Amino acid sequence: NAGVMQNPRHLVRRRGQEARLRCSPMKGHSHVYWYRQLPEEGLKFMVYLQKENIIDESGMPKERFSAEFPKEGPSILRIQQVVRGDSAAYFCASSAKDRGAIGYTFGSGTRLTVV
Amino acid sequence: AQRVTQPEKLLSVFKGAPVELKCNYSYSGSPELFWYVQYSRQRLQLLLRHISRESIKGFTADLNKGETSFHLKKPFAQEEDSAMYYCALAGANNLFFGTGTRLTVIP
């Protein structure tokens, strides 16, 4: 079991470009959570998804950010028209049905740098 | 509102000395608390959670509802304990994390 896989590990984008971050949950896990860690801050919840459904997006910025978890394939966190302030580490976690935060497994994260 | 506070950004101790990483929380209901650890260049890993009352790698943490604290303790620090430690509080669908404490164990 490869665990939660995130790619790329590092991503550099120029201001105004789009960033796509991918997360493949652990085998058997159907719940995906995205977190963002800004420099000098703790991890902040962004969005919680199940297959083809967004369950809680209360932590997502209102503009430019979107997330999906299709029936097939990884979960995608998409940031349009990136700005310098989007530079951060983005972590994905997955859990099995009904385990929620108790059964979290984290990926290694994607470090986004906007230049 | 839910909040987790880790007052120390950095903590250095000598090998063999006791270590305590502080965590305070704010939560109106019955809290469920966790400690996560991140070793250099590795992913965030669950270290322990209060409801299981377990000891992992010699670390323990006791929930003190009166002081709203969940401090992480180890009686004798080892060099391999050097890492980032995050305290977290479970919400309905997510975890609220503190800002983390970087522990350095000096040989």
Coordinates of N, CA and C in Angstrom, one line a residue:
Chain A
N1 N 0.9 -1.2 0.0 CA 0.0 0.0 0.0 C 0.9 1.2 0.0
A2 N 0.8 2.0 -1.1 CA 1.7 3.1 -1.2 C 1.4 4.3 -0.3
G3 N 0.2 4.3 0.3 CA -0.1 5.4 1.1 C -0.8 6.5 0.3
V4 N -0.9 7.7 0.9 CA -1.4 8.8 0.1 C -0.3 9.5 -0.7
M5 N -0.6 9.5 -2.0 CA 0.4 10.0 -3.0 C 0.0 11.4 -3.4
Q6 N 0.9 12.3 -3.3 CA 0.7 13.7 -3.8 C 1.8 14.0 -4.9
N7 N 1.3 14.6 -5.9 CA 2.3 15.1 -6.9 C 1.8 16.3 -7.6
P8 N 2.7 17.2 -8.0 CA 4.2 17.0 -7.8 C 4.6 17.3 -6.4
R9 N 5.8 17.0 -6.0 CA 6.3 17.4 -4.7 C 6.6 18.9 -4.6
H10 N 7.1 19.4 -5.8 CA 7.4 20.8 -5.8 C 6.9 21.3 -7.1
L11 N 6.3 22.5 -7.1 CA 5.7 23.1 -8.2 C 6.0 24.6 -8.2
V12 N 6.6 25.1 -9.3 CA 6.9 26.5 -9.5 C 6.0 27.1 -10.6
R13 N 5.3 28.2 -10.3 CA 4.4 28.8 -11.2 C 4.7 30.3 -11.2
R14 N 4.6 30.9 -12.4 CA 4.6 32.4 -12.5 C 3.3 33.0 -12.1
R15 N 3.3 34.2 -11.6 CA 2.0 34.9 -11.3 C 1.1 34.8 -12.5
G16 N -0.1 34.5 -12.3 CA -1.1 34.5 -13.3 C -1.3 33.1 -14.0
Q17 N -0.4 32.2 -13.7 CA -0.6 30.8 -14.2 C -1.5 30.0 -13.4
E18 N -1.8 28.8 -13.8 CA -2.7 27.9 -13.1 C -1.8 26.8 -12.4
A19 N -2.2 26.4 -11.2 CA -1.5 25.3 -10.5 C -2.5 24.2 -10.3
R20 N -2.1 23.0 -10.6 CA -2.9 21.8 -10.4 C -2.1 20.8 -9.5
L21 N -2.7 20.5 -8.3 CA -2.1 19.6 -7.4 C -3.0 18.4 -7.3
R22 N -2.3 17.2 -7.3 CA -3.0 16.0 -7.4 C -2.8 15.2 -6.1
C23 N -3.8 14.4 -5.7 CA -3.8 13.6 -4.5 C -4.5 12.3 -4.8
S24 N -3.8 11.2 -4.6 CA -4.4 9.9 -4.7 C -4.5 9.3 -3.3
P25 N -5.7 9.0 -2.9 CA -5.9 8.5 -1.5 C -5.3 7.1 -1.3
M26 N -5.2 6.7 -0.1 CA -4.8 5.3 0.2 C -5.9 4.4 -0.4
K27 N -5.5 3.2 -0.7 CA -6.4 2.2 -1.2 C -7.5 1.9 -0.2
G28 N -8.7 2.0 -0.6 CA -9.8 1.8 0.3 C -10.4 3.0 1.0
H29 N -9.7 4.1 0.8 CA -10.1 5.4 1.4 C -11.0 6.1 0.4
S30 N -12.1 6.6 0.8 CA -13.0 7.3 -0.1 C -13.2 8.8 0.3
H31 N -12.5 9.2 1.4 CA -12.6 10.6 1.8 C -11.3 11.3 1.7
V32 N -11.3 12.5 1.1 CA -10.1 13.3 0.9 C -10.2 14.7 1.5
Y33 N -9.2 15.1 2.2 CA -9.1 16.4 2.8 C -7.9 17.2 2.3
W34 N -8.1 18.5 2.0 CA -6.9 19.3 1.6 C -6.7 20.3 2.7
Y35 N -5.4 20.5 3.0 CA -4.9 21.5 4.0 C -3.8 22.4 3.3
R36 N -3.7 23.6 3.8 CA -2.7 24.5 3.3 C -1.9 25.0 4.5
Q37 N -0.6 25.0 4.3 CA 0.3 25.5 5.4 C 1.1 26.7 4.8
L38 N 0.7 27.9 5.3 CA 1.5 29.1 4.9 C 2.7 29.2 5.7
P39 N 3.8 29.9 5.3 CA 5.0 30.0 6.1 C 4.7 30.5 7.5
E40 N 5.3 29.8 8.4 CA 5.2 30.2 9.9 C 3.8 30.0 10.4
E41 N 3.0 29.2 9.7 CA 1.6 29.0 10.3 C 1.4 27.5 10.3
G42 N 0.3 27.1 11.1 CA -0.1 25.7 11.1 C -0.9 25.3 9.9
L43 N -1.2 24.0 9.8 CA -2.0 23.6 8.7 C -3.4 24.1 8.8
K44 N -4.0 24.6 7.7 CA -5.4 25.1 7.8 C -6.2 24.3 6.8
F45 N -7.4 23.9 7.3 CA -8.3 23.1 6.5 C -8.8 23.9 5.4
M46 N -8.9 23.2 4.2 CA -9.5 23.9 3.0 C -10.8 23.3 2.6
V47 N -10.8 22.0 2.3 CA -11.9 21.3 1.7 C -11.9 19.8 2.0
Y48 N -13.1 19.3 2.1 CA -13.3 17.9 2.4 C -14.2 17.3 1.3
L49 N -13.8 16.2 0.6 CA -14.5 15.7 -0.5 C -14.6 14.2 -0.4
Q50 N -15.7 13.7 -0.9 CA -15.9 12.3 -1.2 C -16.0 12.1 -2.7
K51 N -16.1 10.9 -3.1 CA -16.1 10.7 -4.6 C -17.3 11.5 -5.2
E52 N -16.9 12.4 -6.1 CA -17.9 13.2 -6.9 C -18.7 14.2 -6.0
N53 N -18.3 14.4 -4.8 CA -19.1 15.3 -3.9 C -18.1 16.2 -3.1
I54 N -18.4 17.5 -3.0 CA -17.8 18.3 -2.1 C -18.6 18.4 -0.8
I55 N -18.1 17.9 0.3 CA -18.9 17.8 1.5 C -18.7 19.1 2.4
D56 N -17.5 19.7 2.4 CA -17.3 20.9 3.3 C -16.2 21.7 2.6
E57 N -16.5 22.8 2.1 CA -15.5 23.7 1.5 C -15.4 25.0 2.3
S58 N -15.6 25.0 3.6 CA -15.7 26.2 4.4 C -14.3 26.9 4.5
G59 N -13.2 26.1 4.2 CA -11.9 26.7 4.3 C -11.3 27.1 3.0
M60 N -12.1 27.0 1.9 CA -11.6 27.4 0.6 C -11.7 28.9 0.4
P61 N -10.7 29.5 -0.2 CA -10.9 30.9 -0.6 C -12.0 31.0 -1.6
K62 N -12.7 32.1 -1.6 CA -13.9 32.2 -2.4 C -13.6 32.3 -3.9
E63 N -12.4 32.8 -4.3 CA -12.1 32.9 -5.7 C -10.8 32.2 -6.0
R64 N -10.8 31.7 -7.2 CA -9.6 31.1 -7.9 C -9.3 29.7 -7.4
F65 N -9.8 29.3 -6.3 CA -9.6 27.9 -5.8 C -10.7 27.0 -6.1
S66 N -10.4 25.8 -6.5 CA -11.5 24.8 -6.7 C -10.9 23.4 -6.4
A67 N -11.8 22.5 -6.1 CA -11.3 21.1 -5.9 C -12.3 20.1 -6.4
E68 N -11.8 19.0 -6.8 CA -12.7 17.9 -7.3 C -12.1 16.6 -6.9
F69 N -13.0 15.6 -6.8 CA -12.6 14.2 -6.5 C -13.5 13.3 -7.4
P70 N -13.0 13.1 -8.7 CA -13.9 12.4 -9.6 C -14.1 10.9 -9.3
K71 N -15.0 10.3 -10.0 CA -15.2 8.9 -9.8 C -14.0 8.1 -10.0
E72 N -13.3 8.5 -11.1 CA -12.0 7.8 -11.4 C -10.9 8.8 -11.3
G73 N -9.8 8.4 -10.8 CA -8.6 9.2 -10.8 C -8.4 10.0 -9.4
P74 N -7.3 10.8 -9.4 CA -7.0 11.5 -8.1 C -7.9 12.7 -7.8
S75 N -7.8 13.2 -6.6 CA -8.4 14.4 -6.3 C -7.5 15.5 -6.8
I76 N -8.1 16.6 -7.3 CA -7.3 17.7 -7.9 C -7.7 19.0 -7.1
L77 N -6.7 19.7 -6.7 CA -6.8 21.1 -6.1 C -6.3 22.0 -7.2
R78 N -7.2 22.9 -7.7 CA -6.8 23.8 -8.8 C -6.8 25.2 -8.3
I79 N -5.7 25.9 -8.6 CA -5.6 27.3 -8.3 C -5.4 28.1 -9.6
Q80 N -6.3 28.9 -9.9 CA -6.2 29.7 -11.1 C -5.6 31.1 -10.8
Q81 N -4.9 31.6 -11.8 CA -4.2 32.9 -11.7 C -3.5 33.1 -10.4
V82 N -2.5 32.2 -10.2 CA -1.8 32.2 -8.9 C -1.2 33.6 -8.6
V83 N -1.1 33.9 -7.3 CA -0.4 35.1 -6.8 C 0.6 34.7 -5.8
R84 N 1.5 35.6 -5.5 CA 2.6 35.2 -4.6 C 2.1 34.7 -3.2
G85 N 1.0 35.2 -2.8 CA 0.4 34.7 -1.5 C -0.1 33.3 -1.5
D86 N -0.1 32.7 -2.7 CA -0.5 31.3 -2.8 C 0.6 30.3 -2.5
S87 N 1.8 30.9 -2.4 CA 3.0 30.1 -2.1 C 2.8 29.4 -0.7
A88 N 2.9 28.1 -0.7 CA 2.6 27.4 0.5 C 2.8 25.9 0.3
A89 N 2.7 25.1 1.4 CA 2.7 23.7 1.3 C 1.3 23.2 1.3
Y90 N 0.9 22.4 0.4 CA -0.5 21.9 0.3 C -0.5 20.4 0.6
F91 N -1.2 20.1 1.7 CA -1.2 18.7 2.1 C -2.6 18.1 1.9
C92 N -2.6 16.8 1.5 CA -3.8 16.1 1.3 C -3.8 14.9 2.4
A93 N -5.0 14.6 2.9 CA -5.1 13.5 3.8 C -6.3 12.7 3.3
S94 N -6.3 11.4 3.6 CA -7.4 10.6 3.3 C -7.8 9.7 4.4
S95 N -9.1 9.3 4.4 CA -9.6 8.4 5.5 C -10.6 7.5 4.9
A96 N -10.8 6.4 5.6 CA -11.9 5.5 5.2 C -13.2 6.0 5.6
K97 N -14.3 5.4 5.1 CA -15.6 5.9 5.4 C -15.8 5.8 6.9
D98 N -16.4 6.9 7.5 CA -16.8 7.0 8.9 C -15.6 7.1 9.8
R99 N -14.4 7.2 9.3 CA -13.3 7.3 10.3 C -13.0 8.8 10.5
G100 N -13.2 9.6 9.5 CA -13.0 11.0 9.7 C -11.6 11.3 10.2
A101 N -11.4 12.3 11.0 CA -10.1 12.8 11.5 C -9.4 11.7 12.2
I102 N -10.1 10.7 12.8 CA -9.4 9.7 13.6 C -8.5 8.8 12.7
G103 N -9.0 8.6 11.5 CA -8.2 7.7 10.6 C -7.5 8.4 9.5
Y104 N -7.1 9.6 9.7 CA -6.3 10.4 8.7 C -5.0 9.7 8.4
T105 N -4.6 9.7 7.1 CA -3.3 9.5 6.6 C -2.9 10.6 5.7
F106 N -1.8 11.2 6.0 CA -1.4 12.4 5.2 C -0.4 12.0 4.1
G107 N -0.5 12.8 3.0 CA 0.5 12.7 2.0 C 1.7 13.5 2.3
S108 N 2.7 13.5 1.5 CA 4.0 14.3 1.7 C 3.9 15.7 1.4
G109 N 2.8 16.1 0.7 CA 2.6 17.5 0.4 C 3.2 18.0 -0.9
T110 N 2.6 19.0 -1.4 CA 3.2 19.7 -2.6 C 3.6 21.1 -2.2
R111 N 4.8 21.5 -2.5 CA 5.3 22.9 -2.1 C 5.1 23.7 -3.4
L112 N 4.2 24.7 -3.3 CA 4.0 25.6 -4.4 C 4.7 26.8 -4.2
T113 N 5.5 27.2 -5.2 CA 6.2 28.5 -5.2 C 5.8 29.3 -6.4
V114 N 5.3 30.5 -6.1 CA 4.8 31.4 -7.1 C 5.9 32.5 -7.3
V115 N 6.4 32.6 -8.5 CA 7.5 33.6 -8.7 C 7.0 34.8 -9.6
Chain B
A1 N -15.1 29.5 19.4 CA -14.5 29.0 18.2 C -13.4 28.0 18.6
Q2 N -13.2 27.1 17.7 CA -12.1 26.1 17.9 C -10.7 26.7 17.6
R3 N -9.8 26.5 18.5 CA -8.5 27.0 18.3 C -7.5 26.2 19.1
V4 N -6.3 26.0 18.5 CA -5.2 25.3 19.2 C -4.0 26.2 19.2
T5 N -3.4 26.3 20.4 CA -2.2 27.2 20.6 C -1.0 26.4 21.0
Q6 N 0.0 26.5 20.3 CA 1.3 26.0 20.7 C 2.3 27.2 20.9
P7 N 2.5 27.5 22.1 CA 3.2 28.8 22.4 C 4.7 28.8 22.0
E8 N 5.3 27.7 21.9 CA 6.7 27.6 21.6 C 6.9 27.2 20.2
K9 N 7.6 28.1 19.4 CA 8.0 27.8 18.0 C 9.2 26.8 18.0
L10 N 10.1 27.1 18.9 CA 11.3 26.3 18.9 C 11.6 25.8 20.4
L11 N 12.1 24.6 20.5 CA 12.4 24.1 21.8 C 13.7 23.2 21.6
S12 N 14.7 23.5 22.4 CA 15.9 22.7 22.4 C 16.1 22.1 23.8
V13 N 16.5 20.8 23.8 CA 16.8 20.2 25.0 C 18.0 19.3 24.8
F14 N 18.7 18.9 25.9 CA 19.8 18.0 25.7 C 19.3 16.6 25.8
K15 N 20.0 15.7 25.1 CA 19.7 14.3 25.1 C 19.7 13.8 26.5
G16 N 18.6 13.0 26.8 CA 18.4 12.5 28.2 C 17.6 13.4 29.1
A17 N 17.4 14.6 28.7 CA 16.6 15.5 29.5 C 15.1 15.3 29.3
P18 N 14.3 15.7 30.2 CA 12.8 15.7 30.0 C 12.4 16.7 29.0
V19 N 11.4 16.4 28.3 CA 10.8 17.4 27.3 C 9.3 17.5 27.5
E20 N 8.8 18.7 27.3 CA 7.4 19.0 27.4 C 7.1 20.0 26.3
L21 N 6.2 19.6 25.4 CA 5.7 20.5 24.3 C 4.3 20.9 24.7
K22 N 4.1 22.2 24.8 CA 2.8 22.7 25.3 C 1.8 22.8 24.2
C23 N 0.5 22.5 24.6 CA -0.6 22.7 23.7 C -1.8 23.1 24.5
N24 N -2.4 24.2 24.1 CA -3.7 24.6 24.8 C -4.8 24.7 23.7
Y25 N -6.0 24.4 24.1 CA -7.1 24.4 23.1 C -8.2 25.2 23.6
S26 N -9.1 25.6 22.6 CA -10.4 26.2 22.9 C -11.4 25.5 22.1
Y27 N -12.4 25.0 22.9 CA -13.4 24.2 22.2 C -14.6 24.1 23.1
S28 N -15.8 24.3 22.6 CA -17.0 24.3 23.5 C -17.5 23.0 23.9
G29 N -17.2 22.0 23.1 CA -17.8 20.6 23.3 C -16.8 19.8 24.0
S30 N -16.9 18.5 23.8 CA -16.0 17.5 24.4 C -14.8 17.3 23.3
P31 N -13.6 17.7 23.7 CA -12.6 17.7 22.7 C -12.0 16.4 22.3
E32 N -11.5 16.2 21.1 CA -10.8 15.1 20.7 C -9.4 15.6 20.2
L33 N -8.3 15.2 20.8 CA -7.1 15.9 20.5 C -6.0 14.9 20.1
F34 N -5.1 15.4 19.3 CA -4.1 14.5 18.7 C -2.7 15.2 18.7
W35 N -1.7 14.5 18.7 CA -0.3 15.0 18.4 C 0.2 14.3 17.1
Y36 N 0.6 15.2 16.2 CA 1.2 14.7 15.0 C 2.7 15.1 15.0
V37 N 3.5 14.3 14.3 CA 5.0 14.5 14.2 C 5.4 14.5 12.7
Q38 N 6.3 15.4 12.4 CA 6.8 15.4 11.1 C 8.4 15.4 11.1
Y39 N 9.0 14.3 10.8 CA 10.4 14.2 10.8 C 10.9 14.9 9.5
S40 N 12.2 15.2 9.5 CA 12.7 15.9 8.3 C 12.4 15.2 7.0
R41 N 11.8 16.0 6.1 CA 11.5 15.5 4.7 C 10.5 14.4 4.7
Q42 N 9.8 14.1 5.8 CA 8.8 13.0 5.8 C 7.4 13.6 5.9
R43 N 6.4 12.8 5.8 CA 5.1 13.2 5.9 C 4.6 13.3 7.3
L44 N 3.6 14.0 7.5 CA 3.0 14.2 8.9 C 2.4 12.8 9.3
Q45 N 2.8 12.4 10.5 CA 2.4 11.1 11.1 C 1.7 11.3 12.4
L46 N 0.6 10.5 12.6 CA 0.0 10.5 13.9 C 0.9 10.0 15.0
L47 N 1.1 10.7 16.0 CA 1.9 10.2 17.1 C 1.0 9.6 18.2
L48 N 0.0 10.3 18.6 CA -0.9 9.7 19.6 C -2.2 10.6 19.7
R49 N -3.2 10.0 20.2 CA -4.5 10.7 20.4 C -5.0 10.4 21.8
H50 N -5.7 11.4 22.4 CA -5.9 11.3 23.8 C -6.9 10.2 24.2
I51 N -7.8 9.8 23.3 CA -8.8 8.8 23.7 C -8.2 7.4 23.9
S52 N -7.0 7.2 23.2 CA -6.5 5.9 23.3 C -5.5 5.8 24.5
R53 N -5.1 6.9 25.1 CA -4.2 6.9 26.3 C -3.0 6.0 26.1
E54 N -2.4 6.1 24.9 CA -1.3 5.2 24.7 C 0.0 6.0 24.8
S55 N 1.1 5.2 24.8 CA 2.4 5.8 24.8 C 3.1 5.4 23.6
I56 N 3.6 6.3 22.8 CA 4.2 6.0 21.5 C 5.6 6.6 21.6
K57 N 6.6 5.8 21.4 CA 8.0 6.2 21.4 C 8.4 6.9 22.7
G58 N 7.7 6.5 23.7 CA 8.0 7.1 25.0 C 7.3 8.4 25.3
F59 N 6.5 8.9 24.4 CA 5.7 10.1 24.6 C 4.4 9.8 25.2
T60 N 3.9 10.7 26.0 CA 2.6 10.6 26.6 C 2.0 12.0 26.5
A61 N 0.6 12.1 26.6 CA 0.0 13.3 26.6 C -1.3 13.1 27.4
D62 N -1.6 14.0 28.4 CA -2.8 13.9 29.2 C -3.7 15.1 28.9
L63 N -5.0 14.8 28.7 CA -5.9 15.9 28.5 C -6.3 16.5 29.9
N64 N -6.1 17.8 30.0 CA -6.5 18.5 31.3 C -7.6 19.4 30.9
K65 N -8.8 19.0 31.2 CA -10.0 19.9 30.8 C -10.0 21.2 31.6
G66 N -9.6 21.1 32.8 CA -9.6 22.3 33.6 C -8.7 23.4 33.1
E67 N -7.5 23.0 32.6 CA -6.6 23.9 32.1 C -6.6 24.0 30.5
T68 N -7.6 23.2 29.9 CA -7.7 23.1 28.5 C -6.3 22.9 27.8
S69 N -5.6 21.9 28.3 CA -4.3 21.6 27.8 C -4.1 20.2 27.4
F70 N -3.2 19.9 26.5 CA -2.9 18.6 26.1 C -1.4 18.6 25.8
H71 N -0.6 18.7 26.8 CA 0.9 18.8 26.7 C 1.5 17.5 26.4
L72 N 2.5 17.5 25.5 CA 3.2 16.2 25.2 C 4.5 16.1 26.0
K73 N 4.7 15.0 26.5 CA 5.8 14.8 27.5 C 6.6 13.6 27.1
K74 N 7.9 13.7 27.4 CA 8.8 12.5 27.4 C 9.8 12.6 28.4
P75 N 10.1 11.6 29.3 CA 11.0 11.8 30.4 C 12.5 11.9 29.9
F76 N 12.9 11.2 28.9 CA 14.3 11.3 28.4 C 14.3 11.5 26.9
A77 N 14.7 12.6 26.5 CA 14.7 12.9 25.0 C 15.8 12.2 24.3
Q78 N 15.5 11.8 23.1 CA 16.5 11.1 22.3 C 16.8 12.0 21.0
E79 N 18.0 11.8 20.4 CA 18.3 12.6 19.2 C 17.3 12.4 18.1
E80 N 16.8 11.2 18.0 CA 15.8 10.9 16.9 C 14.4 11.5 17.2
D81 N 14.3 12.1 18.3 CA 13.0 12.9 18.6 C 13.0 14.2 17.9
S82 N 14.1 14.7 17.4 CA 14.2 16.0 16.7 C 13.2 16.0 15.5
A83 N 12.3 16.9 15.6 CA 11.2 17.0 14.5 C 10.3 18.1 14.8
M84 N 9.3 18.3 13.9 CA 8.2 19.3 14.1 C 7.1 18.5 14.7
Y85 N 6.5 19.1 15.8 CA 5.3 18.5 16.5 C 4.1 19.4 16.4
Y86 N 3.0 18.8 16.0 CA 1.8 19.6 15.8 C 0.7 19.0 16.7
C87 N 0.1 19.9 17.5 CA -1.1 19.5 18.2 C -2.3 19.8 17.4
A88 N -3.4 18.9 17.4 CA -4.5 19.1 16.6 C -5.8 18.8 17.4
L89 N -6.9 19.5 17.0 CA -8.2 19.3 17.6 C -9.2 18.9 16.6
A90 N -9.9 17.9 16.8 CA -10.9 17.4 15.8 C -12.1 18.3 15.8
G91 N -12.5 18.7 14.5 CA -13.8 19.4 14.3 C -14.7 18.4 13.7
A92 N -15.8 18.9 13.1 CA -16.8 18.0 12.6 C -16.3 17.2 11.4
N93 N -15.6 17.9 10.5 CA -15.1 17.3 9.3 C -13.6 17.4 9.1
N94 N -12.9 18.0 10.1 CA -11.5 18.3 9.8 C -10.7 18.5 11.1
L95 N -9.5 18.8 11.0 CA -8.6 19.0 12.2 C -8.2 20.5 12.2
F96 N -8.2 21.0 13.4 CA -7.6 22.3 13.7 C -6.2 22.1 14.2
F97 N -5.2 22.7 13.5 CA -3.8 22.5 13.9 C -3.3 23.7 14.6
G98 N -2.3 23.5 15.6 CA -1.5 24.5 16.1 C -0.4 24.9 15.1
T99 N 0.4 25.9 15.4 CA 1.4 26.3 14.5 C 2.7 25.5 14.6
G100 N 2.7 24.5 15.5 CA 3.8 23.6 15.6 C 5.0 24.1 16.5
T101 N 5.7 23.1 17.0 CA 6.9 23.4 17.8 C 8.0 22.5 17.2
R102 N 9.1 23.2 16.8 CA 10.3 22.4 16.3 C 11.2 22.0 17.5
L103 N 11.2 20.8 17.7 CA 12.1 20.2 18.8 C 13.4 19.8 18.3
T104 N 14.4 20.3 19.0 CA 15.8 19.9 18.6 C 16.4 19.3 19.9
V105 N 16.9 18.1 19.7 CA 17.5 17.4 20.8 C 19.1 17.4 20.6
I106 N 19.7 18.1 21.5 CA 21.2 18.3 21.4 C 22.0 17.1 22.0
P107 N 22.9 16.6 21.2 CA 23.6 15.4 21.6 C 24.4 15.7 22.9

